[in-house]
Tab-separated table of C-alpha atoms in Angstrom:
chain	number	residue	atom	x	y	z
T	1	MET	CA	0.000	0.000	0.000
T	2	ARG	CA	2.828	2.427	0.886
T	3	LYS	CA	4.511	1.697	-2.462
T	4	ILE	CA	1.313	2.568	-4.304
T	5	ILE	CA	0.962	5.858	-2.385
T	6	PHE	CA	4.635	6.747	-3.085
T	7	ALA	CA	4.186	6.024	-6.795
T	8	VAL	CA	1.125	8.273	-6.939
T	9	LEU	CA	2.970	11.123	-5.178
T	10	LEU	CA	5.931	10.765	-7.534
T	11	PHE	CA	3.628	10.983	-10.537
T	12	LEU	CA	1.972	14.110	-9.140
T	13	LEU	CA	5.340	15.805	-8.586
T	14	PHE	CA	6.462	14.916	-12.096
T	15	ASP	CA	3.255	16.313	-13.566
T	16	LEU	CA	3.357	19.547	-11.515
T	17	ALA	CA	5.654	21.347	-13.997
T	18	ASN	CA	3.016	21.170	-16.732
T	19	ALA	CA	-0.037	21.652	-14.508
T	20	GLN	CA	-0.139	25.422	-14.939
T	21	ASP	CA	0.050	25.125	-18.726
T	22	LEU	CA	-2.813	22.638	-18.689
T	23	ASN	CA	-4.913	24.957	-16.537
T	24	ASN	CA	-4.208	27.914	-18.800
T	25	ILE	CA	-5.023	25.963	-21.946
T	26	GLN	CA	-8.182	24.518	-20.494
T	27	SER	CA	-9.322	27.916	-19.246
T	28	GLN	CA	-8.868	29.271	-22.750
T	29	SER	CA	-10.989	26.455	-24.210
T	30	GLY	CA	-13.776	26.400	-21.645
T	31	SER	CA	-12.291	23.974	-19.098
T	32	SER	CA	-14.723	21.192	-20.079
T	33	ASP	CA	-13.833	17.521	-20.258
T	34	LEU	CA	-14.749	17.525	-23.934
T	35	GLN	CA	-12.325	20.319	-24.692
T	36	ALA	CA	-9.646	18.562	-22.677
T	37	LEU	CA	-9.711	15.840	-25.326
T	38	ASN	CA	-8.152	18.400	-27.669
T	39	LEU	CA	-4.943	18.405	-25.615
T	40	ILE	CA	-1.877	16.922	-27.284
T	41	ASN	CA	1.787	16.555	-26.392
T	42	VAL	CA	4.492	18.255	-28.462
T	43	THR	CA	8.218	17.751	-27.958
T	44	ILE	CA	10.794	20.514	-28.422
T	45	GLY	CA	14.402	19.565	-29.129
T	46	GLY	CA	17.572	21.059	-30.571
T	47	ALA	CA	18.924	24.548	-29.875
T	48	PHE	CA	15.851	26.046	-28.202
T	49	VAL	CA	15.889	27.757	-24.799
T	50	VAL	CA	14.247	24.738	-23.197
T	51	ASN	CA	13.792	21.122	-24.328
T	52	GLY	CA	11.073	18.697	-23.304
T	53	THR	CA	7.508	17.619	-23.928
T	54	PHE	CA	4.783	20.213	-23.391
T	55	PRO	CA	0.978	20.266	-23.598
T	56	ALA	CA	-0.647	21.965	-26.585
T	57	LEU	CA	-4.011	22.239	-28.291
T	58	ARG	CA	-4.844	20.596	-31.588
T	59	THR	CA	-5.955	24.030	-32.769
T	60	GLU	CA	-2.544	25.596	-32.095
T	61	ARG	CA	-0.022	26.357	-34.777
T	62	VAL	CA	3.738	26.207	-34.251
T	63	ASP	CA	4.210	29.958	-33.715
T	64	GLN	CA	1.551	30.197	-31.005
T	65	PHE	CA	2.904	27.141	-29.204
T	66	ILE	CA	6.558	28.248	-29.337
T	67	THR	CA	5.687	31.796	-28.270
T	68	ARG	CA	3.786	30.493	-25.235
T	69	VAL	CA	6.540	28.115	-24.127
T	70	PHE	CA	9.228	30.750	-24.668
T	71	SER	CA	7.308	33.469	-22.801
T	72	LYS	CA	6.782	31.228	-19.776
T	73	TYR	CA	10.436	30.208	-19.657
T	74	GLU	CA	11.626	33.804	-20.135
T	75	SER	CA	9.428	35.120	-17.319
T	76	GLN	CA	10.811	32.470	-14.959
T	77	VAL	CA	14.417	33.336	-15.839
T	78	VAL	CA	14.136	37.116	-15.560
T	79	SER	CA	11.634	37.320	-12.694
T	80	GLY	CA	14.372	37.680	-10.078
T	81	THR	CA	16.438	40.202	-12.041
T	82	LYS	CA	16.027	43.894	-11.213
T	83	ASP	CA	19.124	45.299	-12.919
T	84	LYS	CA	17.905	46.810	-16.211
T	85	GLU	CA	21.147	46.262	-18.123
T	86	LEU	CA	21.400	42.645	-16.996
T	87	LEU	CA	17.725	42.181	-17.835
T	88	ASP	CA	18.273	43.443	-21.386
T	89	VAL	CA	21.268	41.122	-21.819
T	90	LEU	CA	19.311	38.110	-20.559
T	91	LYS	CA	16.358	38.811	-22.842
T	92	SER	CA	18.655	39.280	-25.829
T	93	GLN	CA	20.446	36.004	-25.178
T	94	LEU	CA	17.218	34.088	-24.612
T	95	ASN	CA	15.761	35.421	-27.849
T	96	SER	CA	18.807	34.317	-29.850
T	97	TYR	CA	17.307	31.094	-31.152
T	98	ALA	CA	16.670	30.062	-34.751
T	99	LYS	CA	13.262	30.984	-36.128
T	100	ARG	CA	13.895	29.526	-39.571
T	101	ASP	CA	14.723	26.064	-40.909
T	102	ILE	CA	12.941	24.412	-37.954
T	103	LEU	CA	12.290	20.708	-38.562
T	104	LEU	CA	8.786	19.441	-37.719
T	105	LYS	CA	8.646	15.626	-37.489
T	106	ARG	CA	5.211	13.995	-37.428
T	107	PHE	CA	4.405	10.725	-35.670
T	108	ASP	CA	3.686	9.143	-39.082
T	109	GLY	CA	7.193	9.990	-40.341
T	110	THR	CA	6.250	13.120	-42.306
T	111	GLN	CA	8.793	15.949	-42.105
T	112	LEU	CA	8.072	19.653	-42.679
T	113	LYS	CA	10.187	22.813	-42.557
T	114	VAL	CA	8.856	25.650	-40.421
T	115	ASP	CA	9.856	29.270	-41.102
T	116	LEU	CA	8.485	31.540	-38.401
T	117	GLU	CA	10.331	34.610	-39.718
T	118	LYS	CA	8.686	34.293	-43.119
T	119	PHE	CA	5.313	33.628	-41.556
T	120	ARG	CA	5.572	36.765	-39.444
T	121	MET	CA	6.608	38.827	-42.468
T	122	THR	CA	4.062	37.435	-44.948
T	123	GLY	CA	1.200	35.897	-42.959
T	124	ASP	CA	1.528	32.781	-45.129
T	125	PHE	CA	0.339	29.904	-42.910
T	126	SER	CA	2.170	27.332	-45.015
T	127	TYR	CA	5.268	28.389	-43.045
T	128	ASN	CA	3.390	27.899	-39.742
T	129	PRO	CA	1.458	24.579	-39.776
T	130	TYR	CA	-0.957	23.192	-37.201
T	131	LEU	CA	0.403	20.874	-34.525
T	132	LYS	CA	-0.546	17.211	-34.170
T	133	SER	CA	-0.193	14.755	-31.326
T	134	ASN	CA	3.379	13.595	-30.690
T	135	ASP	CA	4.917	16.176	-33.039
T	136	VAL	CA	8.608	16.877	-32.530
T	137	LEU	CA	10.115	20.319	-33.249
T	138	ILE	CA	13.898	20.365	-33.721
T	139	PHE	CA	15.618	23.768	-33.733
T	140	PRO	CA	18.915	24.308	-35.582
T	141	VAL	CA	21.794	26.258	-34.027
T	142	LEU	CA	21.648	29.975	-34.813
T	143	ASP	CA	25.075	31.067	-36.132
T	144	LEU	CA	24.882	34.612	-37.453
T	145	GLU	CA	28.672	34.828	-37.722
T	146	ARG	CA	28.867	32.344	-40.609
T	147	ASN	CA	25.359	31.245	-41.515
T	148	PHE	CA	23.953	34.637	-42.485
T	149	ILE	CA	22.833	37.075	-45.152
T	150	ASP	CA	23.484	40.798	-44.671
T	151	ILE	CA	21.511	43.373	-46.645
T	152	SER	CA	21.790	47.181	-46.639
T	153	GLY	CA	21.406	50.142	-48.967
T	154	ALA	CA	18.054	51.328	-50.307
T	155	VAL	CA	15.933	49.164	-47.999
T	156	ASN	CA	13.662	50.093	-45.118
T	157	LEU	CA	15.574	48.185	-42.442
T	158	PRO	CA	19.167	46.986	-43.039
T	159	VAL	CA	19.446	43.593	-41.380
T	160	LYS	CA	21.540	40.466	-40.913
T	161	TYR	CA	19.442	37.325	-40.759
T	162	GLN	CA	19.666	33.524	-40.726
T	163	PHE	CA	20.411	31.970	-44.127
T	164	VAL	CA	18.438	28.946	-45.309
T	165	ASP	CA	19.246	26.925	-48.419
T	166	GLY	CA	17.046	28.122	-51.253
T	167	ASP	CA	16.921	31.768	-50.178
T	168	LYS	CA	16.618	34.256	-53.027
T	169	LEU	CA	17.232	37.983	-53.328
T	170	SER	CA	13.509	38.584	-52.851
T	171	ASP	CA	13.739	36.877	-49.442
T	172	ALA	CA	16.534	39.222	-48.369
T	173	ILE	CA	14.496	42.239	-49.464
T	174	LEU	CA	11.495	40.822	-47.596
T	175	PHE	CA	13.426	40.521	-44.320
T	176	ALA	CA	14.700	44.095	-44.846
T	177	HIS	CA	11.032	45.198	-44.910
T	178	GLY	CA	11.137	45.936	-48.617
T	179	LEU	CA	12.743	48.577	-50.797
T	180	ASN	CA	12.706	52.078	-49.367
T	181	PRO	CA	10.195	54.117	-51.423
T	182	ALA	CA	12.252	57.275	-50.801
T	183	TYR	CA	14.712	56.079	-53.452
T	184	LYS	CA	13.846	56.240	-57.142
T	185	ASN	CA	14.647	53.777	-59.939
T	186	VAL	CA	16.026	51.020	-57.700
T	187	THR	CA	16.852	48.170	-60.084
T	188	THR	CA	20.316	46.910	-59.151
T	189	ALA	CA	21.871	44.994	-56.285
T	190	GLU	CA	25.533	44.394	-55.483
T	191	ILE	CA	26.497	41.061	-53.912
T	192	SER	CA	29.863	40.672	-52.188
T	193	ARG	CA	31.112	37.101	-51.693
T	194	LEU	CA	34.229	36.009	-49.833
T	195	SER	CA	36.371	32.993	-50.564
T	196	TYR	CA	36.402	30.172	-47.998
T	197	ASN	CA	39.557	31.563	-46.336
T	198	GLY	CA	38.137	35.097	-46.357
T	199	GLU	CA	41.077	36.542	-48.302
T	200	LYS	CA	39.403	37.108	-51.676
T	201	GLN	CA	36.213	38.927	-52.506
T	202	VAL	CA	34.084	38.771	-55.612
T	203	VAL	CA	31.607	41.600	-56.181
T	204	GLU	CA	28.766	40.946	-58.595
T	205	LYS	CA	26.117	43.381	-59.778
T	206	ILE	CA	22.753	41.841	-60.600
T	207	ASN	CA	19.309	43.002	-61.609
T	208	ILE	CA	16.830	42.830	-58.763
T	209	SER	CA	14.223	41.476	-61.155
T	210	ASP	CA	16.388	38.367	-61.778
T	211	ASN	CA	15.715	37.272	-58.173
T	212	SER	CA	18.974	35.306	-57.998
T	213	TYR	CA	19.641	32.543	-55.499
T	214	LEU	CA	21.816	33.552	-52.572
T	215	GLN	CA	24.754	31.843	-50.936
T	216	ARG	CA	25.673	31.547	-47.288
T	217	GLY	CA	27.561	34.668	-46.125
T	218	ASP	CA	26.450	36.947	-48.984
T	219	ARG	CA	26.587	40.701	-48.286
T	220	ILE	CA	23.995	42.558	-50.345
T	221	LYS	CA	23.799	46.257	-51.079
T	222	ILE	CA	20.753	47.615	-52.873
T	223	ILE	CA	22.124	50.315	-55.188
T	224	ALA	CA	20.434	53.715	-55.398
T	225	GLU	CA	21.405	57.340	-55.780
T	226	ASN	CA	21.818	59.020	-52.409
T	227	ASN	CA	18.589	60.750	-51.476
T	228	GLN	CA	19.396	64.171	-50.001
T	229	LYS	CA	15.753	65.015	-49.388
T	230	LYS	CA	16.011	65.074	-45.600
T	231	ASN	CA	14.530	66.982	-42.694
T	232	TYR	CA	17.060	69.827	-42.518
T	233	LYS	CA	16.178	72.393	-39.856
T	234	VAL	CA	17.621	74.826	-37.314
T	235	LEU	CA	16.249	75.948	-33.951
T	236	VAL	CA	15.854	79.686	-33.302
T	237	LEU	CA	15.343	80.720	-29.672
T	238	GLY	CA	15.009	83.987	-27.840
T	239	GLU	CA	14.082	87.424	-29.087
T	240	VAL	CA	12.517	86.707	-32.484
T	241	GLN	CA	8.864	87.089	-33.413
T	242	GLN	CA	8.305	83.358	-34.056
T	243	PRO	CA	10.836	81.240	-32.121
T	244	GLY	CA	11.059	77.562	-32.985
T	245	TYR	CA	12.252	75.310	-35.770
T	246	VAL	CA	12.931	76.739	-39.221
T	247	TYR	CA	13.196	74.359	-42.164
T	248	ILE	CA	16.205	74.906	-44.413
T	249	THR	CA	17.954	73.444	-47.447
T	250	LYS	CA	20.992	71.205	-47.274
T	251	SER	CA	23.651	73.849	-47.899
T	252	ASN	CA	22.405	77.196	-49.209
T	253	THR	CA	20.063	78.725	-46.617
T	254	THR	CA	21.535	81.873	-45.071
T	255	LEU	CA	21.203	83.167	-41.529
T	256	LYS	CA	19.316	86.115	-42.983
T	257	ASN	CA	16.748	83.717	-44.516
T	258	VAL	CA	16.300	81.987	-41.164
T	259	ILE	CA	15.731	85.209	-39.210
T	260	GLU	CA	13.232	86.352	-41.844
T	261	SER	CA	11.393	83.014	-41.547
T	262	SER	CA	11.262	83.584	-37.778
T	263	GLY	CA	9.477	86.895	-38.285
T	264	GLY	CA	12.526	89.063	-37.597
T	265	PHE	CA	14.029	90.307	-34.339
T	266	THR	CA	11.966	91.783	-31.527
T	267	GLY	CA	12.698	95.274	-30.250
T	268	ASN	CA	14.302	93.748	-27.167
T	269	ALA	CA	16.823	91.594	-29.060
T	270	SER	CA	20.505	91.964	-28.211
T	271	LEU	CA	22.099	91.501	-31.613
T	272	LYS	CA	25.593	92.059	-30.240
T	273	ARG	CA	25.300	89.031	-27.960
T	274	SER	CA	23.465	86.750	-30.394
T	275	LYS	CA	25.272	83.600	-31.459
T	276	ILE	CA	25.081	80.343	-33.381
T	277	LEU	CA	25.728	77.014	-31.671
T	278	ARG	CA	27.156	74.275	-33.851
T	279	GLY	CA	28.047	70.741	-32.790
T	280	THR	CA	31.806	71.041	-33.134
T	281	ASN	CA	32.613	69.919	-29.575
T	282	GLU	CA	31.089	68.020	-26.669
T	283	GLU	CA	30.027	71.100	-24.704
T	284	ASN	CA	28.212	72.629	-27.656
T	285	LEU	CA	26.548	69.291	-28.409
T	286	LEU	CA	25.318	69.009	-24.825
T	287	ARG	CA	24.044	72.576	-24.843
T	288	MET	CA	22.293	72.090	-28.206
T	289	LYS	CA	20.719	68.813	-27.085
T	290	ALA	CA	19.476	70.397	-23.866
T	291	LEU	CA	17.963	73.363	-25.724
T	292	GLN	CA	16.305	71.167	-28.350
T	293	SER	CA	14.857	68.802	-25.726
T	294	LEU	CA	13.607	71.715	-23.642
T	295	TYR	CA	11.919	73.310	-26.652
T	296	ASP	CA	10.372	70.014	-27.794
T	297	GLU	CA	8.845	69.544	-24.330
T	298	GLU	CA	7.774	73.072	-23.407
T	299	LYS	CA	7.790	75.029	-26.702
T	300	ILE	CA	9.028	78.080	-24.775
T	301	VAL	CA	12.642	78.501	-23.654
T	302	ASP	CA	13.775	81.235	-21.247
T	303	LEU	CA	17.435	81.736	-22.182
T	304	ASN	CA	18.262	83.449	-18.882
T	305	LYS	CA	16.897	80.544	-16.823
T	306	PHE	CA	18.610	78.079	-19.128
T	307	ALA	CA	21.976	79.808	-18.660
T	308	LYS	CA	21.612	79.588	-14.871
T	309	LYS	CA	20.542	75.944	-14.936
T	310	PHE	CA	23.262	74.778	-17.313
T	311	ASP	CA	26.522	76.325	-16.135
T	312	PHE	CA	28.859	77.008	-19.040
T	313	SER	CA	31.085	79.386	-17.081
T	314	LYS	CA	34.256	77.629	-18.232
T	315	LEU	CA	33.559	78.735	-21.773
T	316	ASP	CA	32.839	82.308	-20.686
T	317	ASN	CA	36.044	82.411	-18.643
T	318	LEU	CA	38.088	81.186	-21.575
T	319	SER	CA	36.437	83.736	-23.843
T	320	MET	CA	37.443	86.599	-21.536
T	321	MET	CA	40.966	85.366	-20.800
T	322	ARG	CA	41.889	84.911	-24.452
T	323	MET	CA	42.079	88.663	-25.141
T	324	SER	CA	43.582	89.645	-21.790
T	325	ASP	CA	47.090	91.043	-21.283
T	326	ALA	CA	47.755	88.937	-18.197
T	327	GLN	CA	51.314	87.877	-17.546
T	328	PRO	CA	52.515	84.509	-18.906
T	329	GLU	CA	53.041	83.277	-15.362
T	330	ASP	CA	49.310	83.658	-14.746
T	331	THR	CA	47.823	82.320	-17.985
T	332	LEU	CA	48.401	79.451	-20.390
T	333	TYR	CA	47.627	81.269	-23.612
T	334	TYR	CA	48.148	78.312	-25.876
T	335	SER	CA	45.673	76.068	-24.068
T	336	ILE	CA	43.087	78.844	-24.004
T	337	ASP	CA	43.323	79.507	-27.731
T	338	LEU	CA	43.239	75.782	-28.432
T	339	LYS	CA	40.041	75.347	-26.438
T	340	LEU	CA	38.395	78.366	-28.021
T	341	ARG	CA	39.252	77.093	-31.469
T	342	GLN	CA	37.101	74.065	-30.653
T	343	TYR	CA	34.275	75.989	-29.005
T	344	GLU	CA	33.937	78.754	-31.600
T	345	ASN	CA	34.349	76.726	-34.762
T	346	SER	CA	30.921	77.808	-35.957
T	347	GLY	CA	32.230	81.009	-37.514
T	348	ILE	CA	32.046	84.647	-36.484
T	349	VAL	CA	28.770	86.337	-37.326
T	350	ASP	CA	27.838	89.925	-36.582
T	351	PHE	CA	24.068	89.787	-36.179
T	352	THR	CA	23.875	93.572	-36.444
T	353	LYS	CA	24.913	93.311	-40.092
T	354	ILE	CA	23.041	90.268	-41.425
T	355	PHE	CA	20.536	92.530	-43.196
T	356	SER	CA	23.239	94.802	-44.606
T	357	LYS	CA	23.715	94.399	-48.364
T	358	ASP	CA	27.352	95.474	-48.119
T	359	SER	CA	28.277	92.902	-45.460
T	360	THR	CA	29.345	89.284	-45.901
T	361	ASN	CA	27.389	88.427	-42.737
T	362	ASN	CA	24.158	88.227	-44.718
T	363	GLN	CA	25.666	85.324	-46.680
T	364	PHE	CA	26.490	83.150	-43.662
T	365	ILE	CA	25.210	79.609	-44.381
T	366	VAL	CA	23.458	77.736	-41.582
T	367	ARG	CA	23.638	73.961	-41.219
T	368	ASP	CA	21.203	71.295	-40.177
T	369	GLY	CA	21.029	71.099	-36.378
T	370	ASP	CA	22.338	74.623	-35.695
T	371	VAL	CA	20.832	76.434	-32.716
T	372	ILE	CA	20.531	80.216	-33.010
T	373	LEU	CA	20.329	82.136	-29.730
T	374	VAL	CA	19.048	85.708	-29.633
T	375	PRO	CA	19.176	86.916	-26.000
T	376	GLU	CA	17.338	89.934	-24.687
T	377	LYS	CA	19.169	93.216	-24.276
T	378	SER	CA	21.256	93.473	-21.146
T	379	ASN	CA	20.913	96.741	-19.283
T	380	THR	CA	23.593	95.981	-16.707
T	381	ILE	CA	27.349	96.118	-16.209
T	382	TYR	CA	29.029	93.284	-14.317
T	383	VAL	CA	31.794	94.414	-11.938
T	384	PHE	CA	34.034	91.758	-10.400
T	385	GLY	CA	37.477	91.184	-8.982
T	386	GLN	CA	38.856	93.334	-6.153
T	387	VAL	CA	35.698	95.276	-5.338
T	388	ASN	CA	33.729	95.044	-2.121
T	389	SER	CA	30.374	94.038	-3.646
T	390	PRO	CA	30.882	92.368	-7.036
T	391	GLY	CA	27.773	91.912	-9.153
T	392	TYR	CA	25.475	93.487	-11.745
T	393	ILE	CA	25.086	97.276	-11.755
T	394	PRO	CA	22.265	98.974	-13.745
T	395	TYR	CA	23.612	100.711	-16.841
T	396	LEU	CA	23.420	104.493	-17.070
T	397	LEU	CA	24.207	106.247	-20.322
T	398	GLY	CA	27.362	108.354	-20.190
T	399	LYS	CA	28.781	106.950	-16.942
T	400	ASP	CA	32.409	105.780	-16.929
T	401	TYR	CA	33.972	102.764	-15.224
T	402	ASN	CA	34.607	104.673	-11.955
T	403	TYR	CA	30.877	105.104	-11.435
T	404	TYR	CA	30.232	101.354	-11.644
T	405	ILE	CA	33.149	100.517	-9.334
T	406	GLN	CA	31.782	102.893	-6.722
T	407	LYS	CA	28.331	101.307	-7.077
T	408	ALA	CA	30.016	97.939	-6.473
T	409	GLY	CA	31.260	99.119	-3.084
T	410	GLY	CA	34.548	100.624	-4.190
T	411	PHE	CA	37.991	99.073	-4.430
T	412	GLY	CA	39.094	96.205	-2.231
T	413	GLU	CA	42.176	96.457	-0.057
T	414	ASP	CA	44.558	94.642	-2.427
T	415	TYR	CA	43.366	95.976	-5.782
T	416	LYS	CA	45.793	96.612	-8.605
T	417	ASP	CA	45.510	99.836	-10.562
T	418	GLU	CA	45.291	98.113	-13.948
T	419	ILE	CA	41.528	98.018	-14.386
T	420	LYS	CA	40.164	96.335	-17.507
T	421	ILE	CA	36.920	96.718	-19.404
T	422	ILE	CA	35.876	93.509	-21.141
T	423	SER	CA	33.541	93.831	-24.086
T	424	GLY	CA	30.325	91.862	-23.663
T	425	LYS	CA	30.150	91.473	-27.436
T	426	ASN	CA	33.493	89.881	-28.303
T	427	LYS	CA	35.207	89.534	-24.889
T	428	SER	CA	38.113	91.783	-25.926
T	429	TRP	CA	40.039	93.541	-23.134
T	430	HIS	CA	40.687	97.286	-22.930
T	431	SER	CA	42.604	99.338	-20.382
T	432	ALA	CA	40.205	101.477	-18.372
T	433	GLU	CA	40.609	105.192	-18.972
T	434	ASP	CA	38.305	108.100	-18.354
T	435	SER	CA	37.523	108.211	-22.071
T	436	THR	CA	36.869	104.463	-22.378
T	437	LYS	CA	33.252	103.848	-23.332
T	438	VAL	CA	31.239	101.380	-21.259
T	439	ASP	CA	28.362	99.630	-23.065
T	440	PRO	CA	25.474	97.549	-21.693
T	441	GLY	CA	26.582	93.959	-21.129
T	442	ASP	CA	30.250	94.856	-20.577
T	443	PHE	CA	32.390	93.566	-17.700
T	444	ILE	CA	34.679	95.627	-15.472
T	445	TYR	CA	37.525	93.665	-13.919
T	446	VAL	CA	39.636	94.963	-11.033
T	447	PRO	CA	42.727	92.728	-10.669
T	448	LYS	CA	44.437	91.874	-7.411
T	449	SER	CA	47.878	93.099	-6.472
T	450	LEU	CA	49.764	89.912	-5.719
T	451	PRO	CA	51.696	90.016	-2.426
T	452	ARG	CA	55.466	89.526	-2.797
T	453	ASN	CA	57.642	88.234	0.038
T	454	ILE	CA	61.371	88.826	0.491
T	455	PHE	CA	62.253	85.584	-1.265
T	456	TYR	CA	60.566	86.796	-4.435
T	457	TYR	CA	62.706	89.934	-4.487
T	458	LEU	CA	65.862	87.949	-3.658
T	459	ARG	CA	65.171	85.597	-6.586
T	460	THR	CA	64.514	88.551	-8.872
T	461	ALA	CA	67.730	90.304	-7.758
T	462	SER	CA	69.689	87.090	-8.196
T	463	PHE	CA	68.292	86.661	-11.690
T	464	ILE	CA	69.168	90.250	-12.675
T	465	THR	CA	72.653	89.897	-11.177
T	466	SER	CA	73.239	86.714	-13.192
T	467	ILE	CA	72.235	88.442	-16.419
T	468	ALA	CA	74.412	91.475	-15.660
T	469	SER	CA	77.380	89.237	-14.846
T	470	ALA	CA	76.932	87.323	-18.104
T	471	LEU	CA	76.754	90.555	-20.114
T	472	ALA	CA	79.868	91.886	-18.395
T	473	THR	CA	81.764	88.688	-19.221
T	474	VAL	CA	80.753	88.948	-22.882
T	475	ALA	CA	81.828	92.591	-22.990
T	476	ILE	CA	85.263	91.759	-21.526
T	477	LEU	CA	85.759	88.990	-24.099
T	478	ILE	CA	84.885	91.346	-26.941
T	479	LEU	CA	87.335	93.973	-25.656
T	480	ASN	CA	90.115	91.396	-25.329
T	481	LEU	CA	89.523	90.200	-28.899
T	482	LYS	CA	89.878	93.742	-30.217
T	483	ARG	CA	93.337	94.186	-28.634
């Protein structure tokens, strides 16, 4: 009696793995005893994610059955994984099984080839037959390194897929989702074939209409003239009448055309501080991407808030230091100019002259992806350095630099009397004099007088003494030679 009970328990444990599938299938078919008679067993073998015998319905086709078994197995494998990157890797690896050239062996000895990829692309059920009791599905190994076809060029989706004996050019085009209708007069394909050792290549041009048979490892390029009809556009932000995207041509739309398409400048536009961003370096690319994303989401971009949120002070500092007359011991001129060459590779444009017929600025060509920034007029002067209260001071017409320094709290204790006015337009430096004009948006810099200890003066005296001694020695030698 105990042996009988043990045998029954063992059978129940063995059958537990498929119990859920049976319940699901029966629930789908009404759960009646009559419908249960439609249940069959199908065996999966070969290079599939899981092998074994599984329950199925007589009304199921191969694709439905395989999808169900795969989905259940995948959910069990990834259920305990929370890391997104690891999850993506696991799903990719699990899905790397052959979906073509699958062998279906019937109980009566009949053999069929199943092609799930073709079925999914065409809806032709001859590639996806019904299942029968005791069917066996055998999956081949998927080897896309050697057993492949690669197709690119004038197709909708360049792809590398599993090769099956008997494939034709039309099959490759099918798996690439067809010829791209954006290209005209597409009639030719180029097939590249390597020798067995990979050292020699034969390139053959064929007519697409010939629908030639393919060979394992063929690389196919569908030939077509390059279509330059693309979505070229620039983004204009700030003080223009109609900010937003402006559609342009590939290479002959001028900045003037773009501003006109944006409705022109507003009365509050600061043309002197307007600029073009072009993706010539990482910082510009990041700034352009941030501006484009912000506009796409909100349709309105406040350039002042954007400048505060995305700190590009390094670029501003470099711009101001490039034109300074600081001593070599304080500044690495070469590195500054090198950086600025990268940042300002978009060209110099004077926005105040883009509508002038006599200026070359109205012929400046914009490029796809450019971002044009037109800030509002600045009515302040920024005073910094050795002043007691550095910051922005309201601009007053006719006032000189002394006025703004006094408004900034006056000089600090260690200031150096070599005050500079930095142009807000081009960041050029000018020595501050009573006659020096100060414009809105300019900077006033008060440098610091560096403290010098006794060792500094001793080193300087030693250096001068060495030079004088060397000159004296040379002079004595010259006099001796003349005697």
